[in-house]
mmCIF file of C-alpha atoms in Angstrom:
data_model
loop_
_atom_site.group_PDB
_atom_site.id
_atom_site.type_symbol
_atom_site.label_atom_id
_atom_site.label_comp_id
_atom_site.label_asym_id
_atom_site.label_seq_id
_atom_site.Cartn_x
_atom_site.Cartn_y
_atom_site.Cartn_z
ATOM 1 C CA UNK A 1 -0.034 -0.032 -0.008
ATOM 2 C CA UNK A 2 1.325 3.396 -1.102
ATOM 3 C CA UNK A 3 1.375 5.917 1.821
ATOM 4 C CA UNK A 4 0.570 9.491 1.174
ATOM 5 C CA UNK A 5 0.234 12.724 3.399
ATOM 6 C CA UNK A 6 -1.391 15.964 3.100
ATOM 7 C CA UNK A 7 -3.045 18.396 5.533
ATOM 8 C CA UNK A 8 -6.604 18.108 4.461
ATOM 9 C CA UNK A 9 -8.087 15.090 2.541
ATOM 10 C CA UNK A 10 -11.275 16.085 0.486
ATOM 11 C CA UNK A 11 -13.470 13.493 -0.597
ATOM 12 C CA UNK A 12 -15.756 14.497 -3.654
ATOM 13 C CA UNK A 13 -15.040 16.604 -6.580
ATOM 14 C CA UNK A 14 -18.213 18.510 -6.844
ATOM 15 C CA UNK A 15 -18.380 22.219 -6.213
ATOM 16 C CA UNK A 16 -18.002 21.912 -2.539
ATOM 17 C CA UNK A 17 -14.972 19.861 -2.620
ATOM 18 C CA UNK A 18 -13.316 21.770 -5.480
ATOM 19 C CA UNK A 19 -13.910 25.034 -4.101
ATOM 20 C CA UNK A 20 -12.613 24.180 -0.581
ATOM 21 C CA UNK A 21 -9.408 22.815 -2.393
ATOM 22 C CA UNK A 22 -8.947 26.091 -4.222
ATOM 23 C CA UNK A 23 -9.585 28.259 -1.099
ATOM 24 C CA UNK A 24 -7.125 26.286 0.863
ATOM 25 C CA UNK A 25 -4.535 26.525 -1.837
ATOM 26 C CA UNK A 26 -4.881 30.274 -1.802
ATOM 27 C CA UNK A 27 -4.291 30.075 1.894
ATOM 28 C CA UNK A 28 -1.125 27.962 1.452
ATOM 29 C CA UNK A 29 -2.849 24.726 2.692
ATOM 30 C CA UNK A 30 -2.247 21.540 1.129
ATOM 31 C CA UNK A 31 -5.043 19.018 0.036
ATOM 32 C CA UNK A 32 -5.709 16.023 -1.901
ATOM 33 C CA UNK A 33 -9.085 15.724 -3.638
ATOM 34 C CA UNK A 34 -10.532 12.277 -4.352
ATOM 35 C CA UNK A 35 -13.308 11.568 -6.582
ATOM 36 C CA UNK A 36 -14.926 8.168 -7.669
ATOM 37 C CA UNK A 37 -16.371 9.317 -10.932
ATOM 38 C CA UNK A 38 -14.259 10.110 -14.027
ATOM 39 C CA UNK A 39 -13.454 13.761 -14.983
ATOM 40 C CA UNK A 40 -15.717 13.551 -17.983
ATOM 41 C CA UNK A 41 -18.613 12.478 -15.988
ATOM 42 C CA UNK A 42 -18.032 15.137 -13.413
ATOM 43 C CA UNK A 43 -17.861 17.994 -15.853
ATOM 44 C CA UNK A 44 -20.984 16.887 -17.733
ATOM 45 C CA UNK A 45 -23.308 16.264 -14.789
ATOM 46 C CA UNK A 46 -25.984 18.746 -15.197
ATOM 47 C CA UNK A 47 -27.255 20.343 -11.757
ATOM 48 C CA UNK A 48 -28.236 23.684 -10.528
ATOM 49 C CA UNK A 49 -27.771 26.844 -12.448
ATOM 50 C CA UNK A 50 -28.621 29.901 -10.178
ATOM 51 C CA UNK A 51 -25.600 31.521 -8.383
ATOM 52 C CA UNK A 52 -26.417 33.917 -5.500
ATOM 53 C CA UNK A 53 -24.792 37.326 -5.203
ATOM 54 C CA UNK A 54 -22.233 36.245 -2.413
ATOM 55 C CA UNK A 55 -21.359 33.077 -4.427
ATOM 56 C CA UNK A 56 -20.459 35.122 -7.520
ATOM 57 C CA UNK A 57 -18.445 37.676 -5.371
ATOM 58 C CA UNK A 58 -16.544 34.729 -3.778
ATOM 59 C CA UNK A 59 -15.692 33.088 -7.118
ATOM 60 C CA UNK A 60 -14.455 36.588 -8.223
ATOM 61 C CA UNK A 61 -12.285 36.983 -5.194
ATOM 62 C CA UNK A 62 -10.821 33.424 -5.681
ATOM 63 C CA UNK A 63 -9.780 34.271 -9.155
ATOM 64 C CA UNK A 64 -11.846 31.690 -10.877
ATOM 65 C CA UNK A 65 -14.664 33.726 -12.469
ATOM 66 C CA UNK A 66 -13.270 34.907 -15.801
ATOM 67 C CA UNK A 67 -15.480 32.682 -17.811
ATOM 68 C CA UNK A 68 -18.258 33.185 -15.589
ATOM 69 C CA UNK A 69 -18.047 36.954 -16.134
ATOM 70 C CA UNK A 70 -17.819 36.219 -19.883
ATOM 71 C CA UNK A 71 -20.620 33.854 -20.215
ATOM 72 C CA UNK A 72 -22.873 33.956 -17.151
ATOM 73 C CA UNK A 73 -26.231 35.582 -17.511
ATOM 74 C CA UNK A 74 -26.999 38.290 -14.741
ATOM 75 C CA UNK A 75 -30.547 38.552 -13.696
ATOM 76 C CA UNK A 76 -32.150 41.463 -11.753
ATOM 77 C CA UNK A 77 -35.441 40.006 -11.232
ATOM 78 C CA UNK A 78 -37.857 36.823 -11.273
ATOM 79 C CA UNK A 79 -41.424 36.461 -12.157
ATOM 80 C CA UNK A 80 -44.059 34.828 -10.106
ATOM 81 C CA UNK A 81 -46.731 33.755 -12.732
ATOM 82 C CA UNK A 82 -50.297 33.086 -11.465
ATOM 83 C CA UNK A 83 -53.865 34.505 -12.242
ATOM 84 C CA UNK A 84 -52.457 34.108 -15.897
ATOM 85 C CA UNK A 85 -50.040 37.036 -15.460
ATOM 86 C CA UNK A 86 -46.509 37.876 -14.519
ATOM 87 C CA UNK A 87 -45.752 39.561 -11.188
ATOM 88 C CA UNK A 88 -42.176 40.652 -11.243
ATOM 89 C CA UNK A 89 -40.027 40.527 -8.057
ATOM 90 C CA UNK A 90 -37.239 43.185 -8.780
ATOM 91 C CA UNK A 91 -34.339 41.592 -7.025
ATOM 92 C CA UNK A 92 -31.752 44.521 -7.620
ATOM 93 C CA UNK A 93 -34.112 47.419 -7.237
ATOM 94 C CA UNK A 94 -35.102 45.721 -3.650
ATOM 95 C CA UNK A 95 -31.809 44.328 -2.596
ATOM 96 C CA UNK A 96 -29.019 46.113 -4.662
ATOM 97 C CA UNK A 97 -27.902 42.636 -5.738
ATOM 98 C CA UNK A 98 -28.544 40.144 -8.342
ATOM 99 C CA UNK A 99 -28.218 36.569 -9.338
ATOM 100 C CA UNK A 100 -26.182 34.945 -12.174
ATOM 101 C CA UNK A 101 -27.253 31.976 -14.337
ATOM 102 C CA UNK A 102 -24.309 29.780 -14.911
ATOM 103 C CA UNK A 103 -24.482 25.922 -14.855
ATOM 104 C CA UNK A 104 -23.107 23.891 -11.691
ATOM 105 C CA UNK A 105 -21.032 21.951 -14.234
ATOM 106 C CA UNK A 106 -19.497 25.150 -15.491
ATOM 107 C CA UNK A 107 -18.310 26.083 -12.032
ATOM 108 C CA UNK A 108 -16.910 22.627 -11.686
ATOM 109 C CA UNK A 109 -15.157 22.900 -15.041
ATOM 110 C CA UNK A 110 -13.428 26.180 -14.128
ATOM 111 C CA UNK A 111 -12.386 24.848 -10.592
ATOM 112 C CA UNK A 112 -10.862 21.702 -12.217
ATOM 113 C CA UNK A 113 -9.137 23.807 -14.668
ATOM 114 C CA UNK A 114 -7.620 25.955 -11.808
ATOM 115 C CA UNK A 115 -6.565 22.790 -9.947
ATOM 116 C CA UNK A 116 -4.927 21.055 -12.930
ATOM 117 C CA UNK A 117 -3.209 24.313 -13.933
ATOM 118 C CA UNK A 118 -1.814 24.544 -10.343
ATOM 119 C CA UNK A 119 -0.601 20.883 -10.356
ATOM 120 C CA UNK A 120 -2.414 20.095 -7.225
ATOM 121 C CA UNK A 121 -3.515 16.391 -6.617
ATOM 122 C CA UNK A 122 -6.928 15.668 -8.062
ATOM 123 C CA UNK A 123 -7.681 11.951 -8.314
ATOM 124 C CA UNK A 124 -10.472 10.561 -10.284
ATOM 125 C CA UNK A 125 -11.900 7.208 -10.481
ATOM 126 C CA UNK A 126 -10.985 6.110 -7.132
ATOM 127 C CA UNK A 127 -12.802 3.267 -5.388
ATOM 128 C CA UNK A 128 -13.187 1.493 -2.083
ATOM 129 C CA UNK A 129 -12.894 4.616 -0.136
ATOM 130 C CA UNK A 130 -12.874 4.428 3.649
ATOM 131 C CA UNK A 131 -12.634 7.155 6.225
ATOM 132 C CA UNK A 132 -11.349 6.884 9.807
ATOM 133 C CA UNK A 133 -12.542 10.402 11.287
ATOM 134 C CA UNK A 134 -10.559 9.986 14.282
ATOM 135 C CA UNK A 135 -7.108 9.255 12.969
ATOM 136 C CA UNK A 136 -7.781 10.570 10.488
ATOM 137 C CA UNK A 137 -6.967 8.405 7.587
ATOM 138 C CA UNK A 138 -8.463 7.836 4.160
ATOM 139 C CA UNK A 139 -7.786 4.682 2.374
ATOM 140 C CA UNK A 140 -8.627 4.062 -1.371
ATOM 141 C CA UNK A 141 -7.660 2.267 -4.583
ATOM 142 C CA UNK A 142 -6.432 4.491 -7.257
ATOM 143 C CA UNK A 143 -7.465 4.263 -10.950
ATOM 144 C CA UNK A 144 -4.729 2.184 -11.653
ATOM 145 C CA UNK A 145 -5.611 -0.371 -9.041
ATOM 146 C CA UNK A 146 -2.948 0.568 -6.440
ATOM 147 C CA UNK A 147 -4.003 0.629 -2.922
ATOM 148 C CA UNK A 148 -3.186 3.829 -1.145
ATOM 149 C CA UNK A 149 -3.309 5.205 2.451
ATOM 150 C CA UNK A 150 -3.726 8.806 2.930
ATOM 151 C CA UNK A 151 -2.762 10.332 6.333
ATOM 152 C CA UNK A 152 -4.023 14.021 7.032
ATOM 153 C CA UNK A 153 -4.849 16.411 9.660
ATOM 154 C CA UNK A 154 -8.549 16.813 8.664
ATOM 155 C CA UNK A 155 -11.146 15.326 6.335
ATOM 156 C CA UNK A 156 -13.617 17.329 4.369
ATOM 157 C CA UNK A 157 -16.596 15.181 3.357
ATOM 158 C CA UNK A 158 -17.982 16.574 0.209
ATOM 159 C CA UNK A 159 -19.114 13.374 -1.512
ATOM 160 C CA UNK A 160 -22.984 13.973 -1.159
ATOM 161 C CA UNK A 161 -25.702 12.363 0.771
ATOM 162 C CA UNK A 162 -24.964 8.906 -0.532
ATOM 163 C CA UNK A 163 -21.180 9.201 -0.010
ATOM 164 C CA UNK A 164 -18.999 7.365 2.602
ATOM 165 C CA UNK A 165 -18.333 10.344 4.699
ATOM 166 C CA UNK A 166 -22.090 11.142 5.914
ATOM 167 C CA UNK A 167 -22.294 7.495 7.155
ATOM 168 C CA UNK A 168 -19.529 8.198 9.550
ATOM 169 C CA UNK A 169 -21.034 10.951 11.374
ATOM 170 C CA UNK A 170 -22.989 10.054 14.604
ATOM 171 C CA UNK A 171 -25.667 12.770 14.282
ATOM 172 C CA UNK A 172 -29.327 13.660 14.190
ATOM 173 C CA UNK A 173 -30.798 13.828 10.825
ATOM 174 C CA UNK A 174 -33.820 15.917 10.267
ATOM 175 C CA UNK A 175 -35.596 15.021 6.975
ATOM 176 C CA UNK A 176 -38.833 15.878 5.314
ATOM 177 C CA UNK A 177 -40.191 14.292 2.171
ATOM 178 C CA UNK A 178 -42.398 16.422 -0.138
ATOM 179 C CA UNK A 179 -45.431 14.662 -1.758
ATOM 180 C CA UNK A 180 -44.276 15.722 -5.557
ATOM 181 C CA UNK A 181 -41.347 15.621 -7.656
ATOM 182 C CA UNK A 182 -39.807 17.549 -10.667
ATOM 183 C CA UNK A 183 -39.677 16.519 -14.137
ATOM 184 C CA UNK A 184 -36.766 18.500 -15.574
ATOM 185 C CA UNK A 185 -35.732 18.917 -19.182
ATOM 186 C CA UNK A 186 -32.909 20.547 -20.926
ATOM 187 C CA UNK A 187 -33.809 21.667 -24.350
ATOM 188 C CA UNK A 188 -32.104 23.224 -27.482
ATOM 189 C CA UNK A 189 -34.389 26.243 -27.346
ATOM 190 C CA UNK A 190 -33.784 29.972 -26.797
ATOM 191 C CA UNK A 191 -35.276 31.025 -23.437
ATOM 192 C CA UNK A 192 -39.048 32.281 -24.029
ATOM 193 C CA UNK A 193 -38.597 35.095 -21.263
ATOM 194 C CA UNK A 194 -35.562 37.193 -20.184
ATOM 195 C CA UNK A 195 -36.022 35.916 -16.414
ATOM 196 C CA UNK A 196 -37.020 32.875 -14.403
ATOM 197 C CA UNK A 197 -40.708 32.102 -14.231
ATOM 198 C CA UNK A 198 -42.032 30.509 -11.201
ATOM 199 C CA UNK A 199 -45.649 29.321 -12.079
ATOM 200 C CA UNK A 200 -48.482 28.604 -9.829
ATOM 201 C CA UNK A 201 -51.135 26.579 -11.770
ATOM 202 C CA UNK A 202 -54.142 24.421 -10.903
ATOM 203 C CA UNK A 203 -52.401 21.440 -12.653
ATOM 204 C CA UNK A 204 -49.182 21.958 -10.948
ATOM 205 C CA UNK A 205 -46.066 24.021 -10.509
ATOM 206 C CA UNK A 206 -43.872 24.952 -13.583
ATOM 207 C CA UNK A 207 -40.588 26.718 -13.852
ATOM 208 C CA UNK A 208 -39.068 28.394 -16.885
ATOM 209 C CA UNK A 209 -35.216 28.766 -16.560
ATOM 210 C CA UNK A 210 -32.272 28.588 -18.792
ATOM 211 C CA UNK A 211 -28.548 27.943 -18.958
ATOM 212 C CA UNK A 212 -27.316 29.820 -22.175
ATOM 213 C CA UNK A 213 -29.071 32.126 -24.752
ATOM 214 C CA UNK A 214 -29.443 28.819 -26.650
ATOM 215 C CA UNK A 215 -30.380 26.183 -24.049
ATOM 216 C CA UNK A 216 -33.490 26.440 -21.984
ATOM 217 C CA UNK A 217 -34.028 24.581 -18.528
ATOM 218 C CA UNK A 218 -37.645 23.796 -17.746
ATOM 219 C CA UNK A 219 -39.464 21.863 -14.953
ATOM 220 C CA UNK A 220 -43.048 20.359 -14.134
ATOM 221 C CA UNK A 221 -44.296 19.225 -11.052
ATOM 222 C CA UNK A 222 -45.306 15.565 -11.109
ATOM 223 C CA UNK A 223 -46.069 12.822 -8.722
ATOM 224 C CA UNK A 224 -42.928 11.497 -6.749
ATOM 225 C CA UNK A 225 -43.752 8.013 -8.273
ATOM 226 C CA UNK A 226 -44.064 9.090 -11.893
ATOM 227 C CA UNK A 227 -42.111 7.280 -14.549
ATOM 228 C CA UNK A 228 -40.332 9.165 -17.128
ATOM 229 C CA UNK A 229 -41.394 6.600 -19.674
ATOM 230 C CA UNK A 230 -44.923 8.240 -19.244
ATOM 231 C CA UNK A 231 -43.511 11.638 -20.661
ATOM 232 C CA UNK A 232 -42.617 11.625 -24.369
ATOM 233 C CA UNK A 233 -41.366 14.961 -25.509
ATOM 234 C CA UNK A 234 -44.834 16.035 -27.143
ATOM 235 C CA UNK A 235 -46.520 15.480 -23.851
ATOM 236 C CA UNK A 236 -43.879 17.445 -22.014
ATOM 237 C CA UNK A 237 -44.236 20.436 -24.354
ATOM 238 C CA UNK A 238 -48.011 20.257 -24.258
ATOM 239 C CA UNK A 239 -47.925 20.376 -20.524
ATOM 240 C CA UNK A 240 -45.467 23.236 -20.260
ATOM 241 C CA UNK A 241 -47.456 25.272 -22.791
ATOM 242 C CA UNK A 242 -50.662 24.820 -20.791
ATOM 243 C CA UNK A 243 -49.156 25.725 -17.250
ATOM 244 C CA UNK A 244 -46.783 28.282 -18.581
ATOM 245 C CA UNK A 245 -49.778 30.211 -20.661
ATOM 246 C CA UNK A 246 -49.997 33.814 -20.203
ATOM 247 C CA UNK A 247 -50.901 36.925 -22.267
ATOM 248 C CA UNK A 248 -48.276 37.672 -24.711
ATOM 249 C CA UNK A 249 -45.989 34.612 -23.893
ATOM 250 C CA UNK A 250 -45.053 32.168 -26.490
ATOM 251 C CA UNK A 251 -43.140 29.124 -25.346
ATOM 252 C CA UNK A 252 -40.025 28.447 -27.565
ATOM 253 C CA UNK A 253 -39.602 24.716 -28.166
ATOM 254 C CA UNK A 254 -36.900 22.504 -29.691
ATOM 255 C CA UNK A 255 -35.151 19.184 -29.258
ATOM 256 C CA UNK A 256 -35.025 17.847 -25.740
ATOM 257 C CA UNK A 257 -31.328 17.066 -24.944
ATOM 258 C CA UNK A 258 -31.930 15.423 -21.368
ATOM 259 C CA UNK A 259 -34.934 14.690 -19.096
ATOM 260 C CA UNK A 260 -35.303 13.205 -15.771
ATOM 261 C CA UNK A 261 -37.423 13.172 -12.627
ATOM 262 C CA UNK A 262 -36.119 14.369 -9.087
ATOM 263 C CA UNK A 263 -37.703 13.808 -6.035
ATOM 264 C CA UNK A 264 -37.889 16.477 -3.439
ATOM 265 C CA UNK A 265 -36.541 16.401 0.126
ATOM 266 C CA UNK A 266 -35.393 18.451 3.024
ATOM 267 C CA UNK A 267 -32.442 16.803 5.018
ATOM 268 C CA UNK A 268 -30.323 18.570 7.731
ATOM 269 C CA UNK A 269 -27.548 16.540 9.576
ATOM 270 C CA UNK A 270 -26.590 17.945 13.049
ATOM 271 C CA UNK A 271 -23.736 18.218 13.844
ATOM 272 C CA UNK A 272 -21.884 18.646 10.480
ATOM 273 C CA UNK A 273 -18.638 17.132 12.151
ATOM 274 C CA UNK A 274 -17.391 13.996 13.547
ATOM 275 C CA UNK A 275 -13.979 14.062 15.177
ATOM 276 C CA UNK A 276 -11.734 15.527 12.496
ATOM 277 C CA UNK A 277 -13.937 15.243 9.725
ATOM 278 C CA UNK A 278 -16.144 17.902 8.595
ATOM 279 C CA UNK A 279 -19.269 17.544 6.256
ATOM 280 C CA UNK A 280 -20.076 20.094 3.580
ATOM 281 C CA UNK A 281 -22.684 20.569 0.878
ATOM 282 C CA UNK A 282 -25.111 17.675 0.229
ATOM 283 C CA UNK A 283 -23.336 15.461 2.480
ATOM 284 C CA UNK A 284 -24.752 17.446 5.325
ATOM 285 C CA UNK A 285 -27.931 19.088 4.005
ATOM 286 C CA UNK A 286 -30.184 18.809 1.059
ATOM 287 C CA UNK A 287 -32.978 21.432 0.108
ATOM 288 C CA UNK A 288 -35.741 21.393 -2.376
ATOM 289 C CA UNK A 289 -34.665 23.028 -5.601
ATOM 290 C CA UNK A 290 -37.307 25.634 -5.639
ATOM 291 C CA UNK A 291 -35.170 28.232 -3.779
ATOM 292 C CA UNK A 292 -32.156 27.600 -5.793
ATOM 293 C CA UNK A 293 -29.957 27.146 -2.676
ATOM 294 C CA UNK A 294 -28.149 23.612 -2.889
ATOM 295 C CA UNK A 295 -24.985 24.709 -4.618
ATOM 296 C CA UNK A 296 -24.954 27.939 -2.928
ATOM 297 C CA UNK A 297 -25.077 26.555 0.585
ATOM 298 C CA UNK A 298 -22.197 24.156 -0.357
ATOM 299 C CA UNK A 299 -20.066 27.078 -1.401
ATOM 300 C CA UNK A 300 -20.979 28.989 1.831
ATOM 301 C CA UNK A 301 -20.156 25.784 3.887
ATOM 302 C CA UNK A 302 -16.653 25.533 2.303
ATOM 303 C CA UNK A 303 -15.896 29.124 2.807
ATOM 304 C CA UNK A 304 -16.715 28.896 6.553
ATOM 305 C CA UNK A 305 -14.605 25.756 6.700
ATOM 306 C CA UNK A 306 -11.504 27.124 4.803
ATOM 307 C CA UNK A 307 -11.466 30.237 7.103
ATOM 308 C CA UNK A 308 -11.624 27.892 10.109
ATOM 309 C CA UNK A 309 -8.850 25.607 8.870
ATOM 310 C CA UNK A 310 -6.739 28.699 7.889
ATOM 311 C CA UNK A 311 -7.011 29.760 11.531
ATOM 312 C CA UNK A 312 -5.947 26.502 12.747
ATOM 313 C CA UNK A 313 -2.820 26.049 10.465
ATOM 314 C CA UNK A 314 -1.756 29.742 10.742
ATOM 315 C CA UNK A 315 -2.319 30.223 14.425
ATOM 316 C CA UNK A 316 -3.095 27.022 16.143
ATOM 317 C CA UNK A 317 -6.574 28.068 16.710
ATOM 318 C CA UNK A 318 -9.598 25.654 16.988
ATOM 319 C CA UNK A 319 -12.438 28.098 17.975
ATOM 320 C CA UNK A 320 -13.687 28.476 14.371
ATOM 321 C CA UNK A 321 -13.414 24.716 13.877
ATOM 322 C CA UNK A 322 -15.125 24.005 17.069
ATOM 323 C CA UNK A 323 -17.987 26.413 15.805
ATOM 324 C CA UNK A 324 -18.018 25.249 12.238
ATOM 325 C CA UNK A 325 -21.196 23.199 12.474
ATOM 326 C CA UNK A 326 -23.296 25.907 14.390
ATOM 327 C CA UNK A 327 -22.045 28.589 12.118
ATOM 328 C CA UNK A 328 -23.126 26.680 8.910
ATOM 329 C CA UNK A 329 -26.436 25.531 10.465
ATOM 330 C CA UNK A 330 -27.759 28.988 10.977
ATOM 331 C CA UNK A 331 -27.612 29.666 7.222
ATOM 332 C CA UNK A 332 -28.630 26.178 6.431
ATOM 333 C CA UNK A 333 -32.021 26.356 8.451
ATOM 334 C CA UNK A 334 -32.679 29.725 6.965
ATOM 335 C CA UNK A 335 -32.315 28.252 3.505
ATOM 336 C CA UNK A 336 -34.447 25.242 4.330
ATOM 337 C CA UNK A 337 -37.214 27.426 5.689
ATOM 338 C CA UNK A 338 -37.004 29.713 2.357
ATOM 339 C CA UNK A 339 -36.954 26.539 0.164
ATOM 340 C CA UNK A 340 -39.895 25.053 2.046
ATOM 341 C CA UNK A 341 -41.777 28.348 1.794
ATOM 342 C CA UNK A 342 -41.293 28.831 -1.873
ATOM 343 C CA UNK A 343 -42.192 25.198 -2.385
ATOM 344 C CA UNK A 344 -45.329 25.341 -0.280
ATOM 345 C CA UNK A 345 -46.498 28.461 -1.949
ATOM 346 C CA UNK A 346 -46.154 27.280 -5.567
ATOM 347 C CA UNK A 347 -46.939 23.605 -5.600
ATOM 348 C CA UNK A 348 -50.159 21.804 -5.619
ATOM 349 C CA UNK A 349 -50.243 19.289 -2.734
ATOM 350 C CA UNK A 350 -52.124 15.899 -3.331
ATOM 351 C CA UNK A 351 -55.644 16.138 -1.861
ATOM 352 C CA UNK A 352 -55.526 19.920 -1.323
ATOM 353 C CA UNK A 353 -58.760 21.596 -1.047
ATOM 354 C CA UNK A 354 -60.047 24.830 -2.088
ATOM 355 C CA UNK A 355 -59.322 26.565 1.215
ATOM 356 C CA UNK A 356 -55.621 25.552 0.762
ATOM 357 C CA UNK A 357 -55.465 26.802 -2.770
ATOM 358 C CA UNK A 358 -56.870 30.022 -1.801
ATOM 359 C CA UNK A 359 -54.333 30.434 0.928
ATOM 360 C CA UNK A 360 -51.555 29.955 -1.721
ATOM 361 C CA UNK A 361 -53.183 32.638 -3.829
ATOM 362 C CA UNK A 362 -53.501 35.001 -0.910
ATOM 363 C CA UNK A 363 -49.755 34.563 -0.258
ATOM 364 C CA UNK A 364 -48.827 35.033 -3.888
ATOM 365 C CA UNK A 365 -50.827 38.240 -4.253
ATOM 366 C CA UNK A 366 -49.490 39.486 -1.010
ATOM 367 C CA UNK A 367 -45.854 39.077 -2.212
ATOM 368 C CA UNK A 368 -46.794 40.667 -5.552
ATOM 369 C CA UNK A 369 -48.372 43.633 -3.970
ATOM 370 C CA UNK A 370 -46.373 44.286 -0.863
ATOM 371 C CA UNK A 371 -42.839 45.961 -1.174
ATOM 372 C CA UNK A 372 -41.979 44.433 2.353
ATOM 373 C CA UNK A 373 -43.080 40.946 1.274
ATOM 374 C CA UNK A 374 -41.224 41.168 -1.979
ATOM 375 C CA UNK A 375 -38.063 42.464 -0.463
ATOM 376 C CA UNK A 376 -38.184 39.331 1.989
ATOM 377 C CA UNK A 377 -38.220 37.070 -0.707
ATOM 378 C CA UNK A 378 -35.659 39.072 -2.675
ATOM 379 C CA UNK A 379 -33.162 39.088 0.153
ATOM 380 C CA UNK A 380 -33.338 35.407 0.539
ATOM 381 C CA UNK A 381 -33.222 34.519 -3.098
ATOM 382 C CA UNK A 382 -30.002 36.728 -4.135
ATOM 383 C CA UNK A 383 -28.317 35.273 -1.000
ATOM 384 C CA UNK A 384 -27.618 36.249 2.564
ATOM 385 C CA UNK A 385 -24.089 37.581 2.972
ATOM 386 C CA UNK A 386 -21.275 35.114 3.663
ATOM 387 C CA UNK A 387 -19.877 37.610 6.321
ATOM 388 C CA UNK A 388 -22.714 38.777 8.467
#
């Protein structure tokens, strides 16, 4: 078995693991990143696409936003569509901040390119990963079949909710399953609107989003046990056209490049730490996608962790590491509530009666007509500050 040594072992090469590795490198801290998938898969994996204002600012500060600034699509508002009309929430006018549409896989590509250019260890296609949080030691088999043992000062578990790190934490897991799912499609069609449209409809929620000026991302609320085989392309376009209908709106269509169904859950792990291992991103928490918080929470986690690790290695301080879980969870629970609130306001719950639907419409109309209510939505949507 080949022995290795580093300061921080990072399990998972998603946005959390890669961003943490980059921030640590900027702080002069060594790390090794391990990923069970191949580079091509990781760079093509389609996920979230909305970057909060603090996320964009951090990527710029970290020097990995050149392509983001060239290709990202800044947005200064979103539309709530109900009663057959759009009701714009002016994000920038209300908060002075904006969001940027830029695919998660694009952030991953930028971070991988920076890691490779710096010549830092990034190991793909590893298998058999085991973690001892107390020692700490990570063992794995490299892509060439060589067994390896990685000794480190700390482990960062950034390998998602089904990864090996989350299983090692003796924690309380708070979970909530939502009674619906999203059918998502990526279509070769220009966006039909300049902004994201969150639609409340009697047949179920629909979302119009985008990835580039040529690629549209669209979603439909479906049952959690729905099968993708039941949704040929023509049915998807017909249902989107029906739910997104509004005066003066024409839905642009085109070839569907990808489609899939995602169930919706809220999960929070407390604490986000076991001995000398720290969880970040989906390994510690999951949010329903309605509030566009998943990747942004992961980036916020690793910023907090990088600051704490920096204080430890530079000054021998442990106070920030000891406070890591509590610090992150304050933001996580706020994001969980916002995502739950957006989801509850916009989706048709199975068996909902007329009373419940009227309550949803009352809430939507209040947000659309009250500057205070719209500001609350906007503040949460553009992202709370990383540095309170």
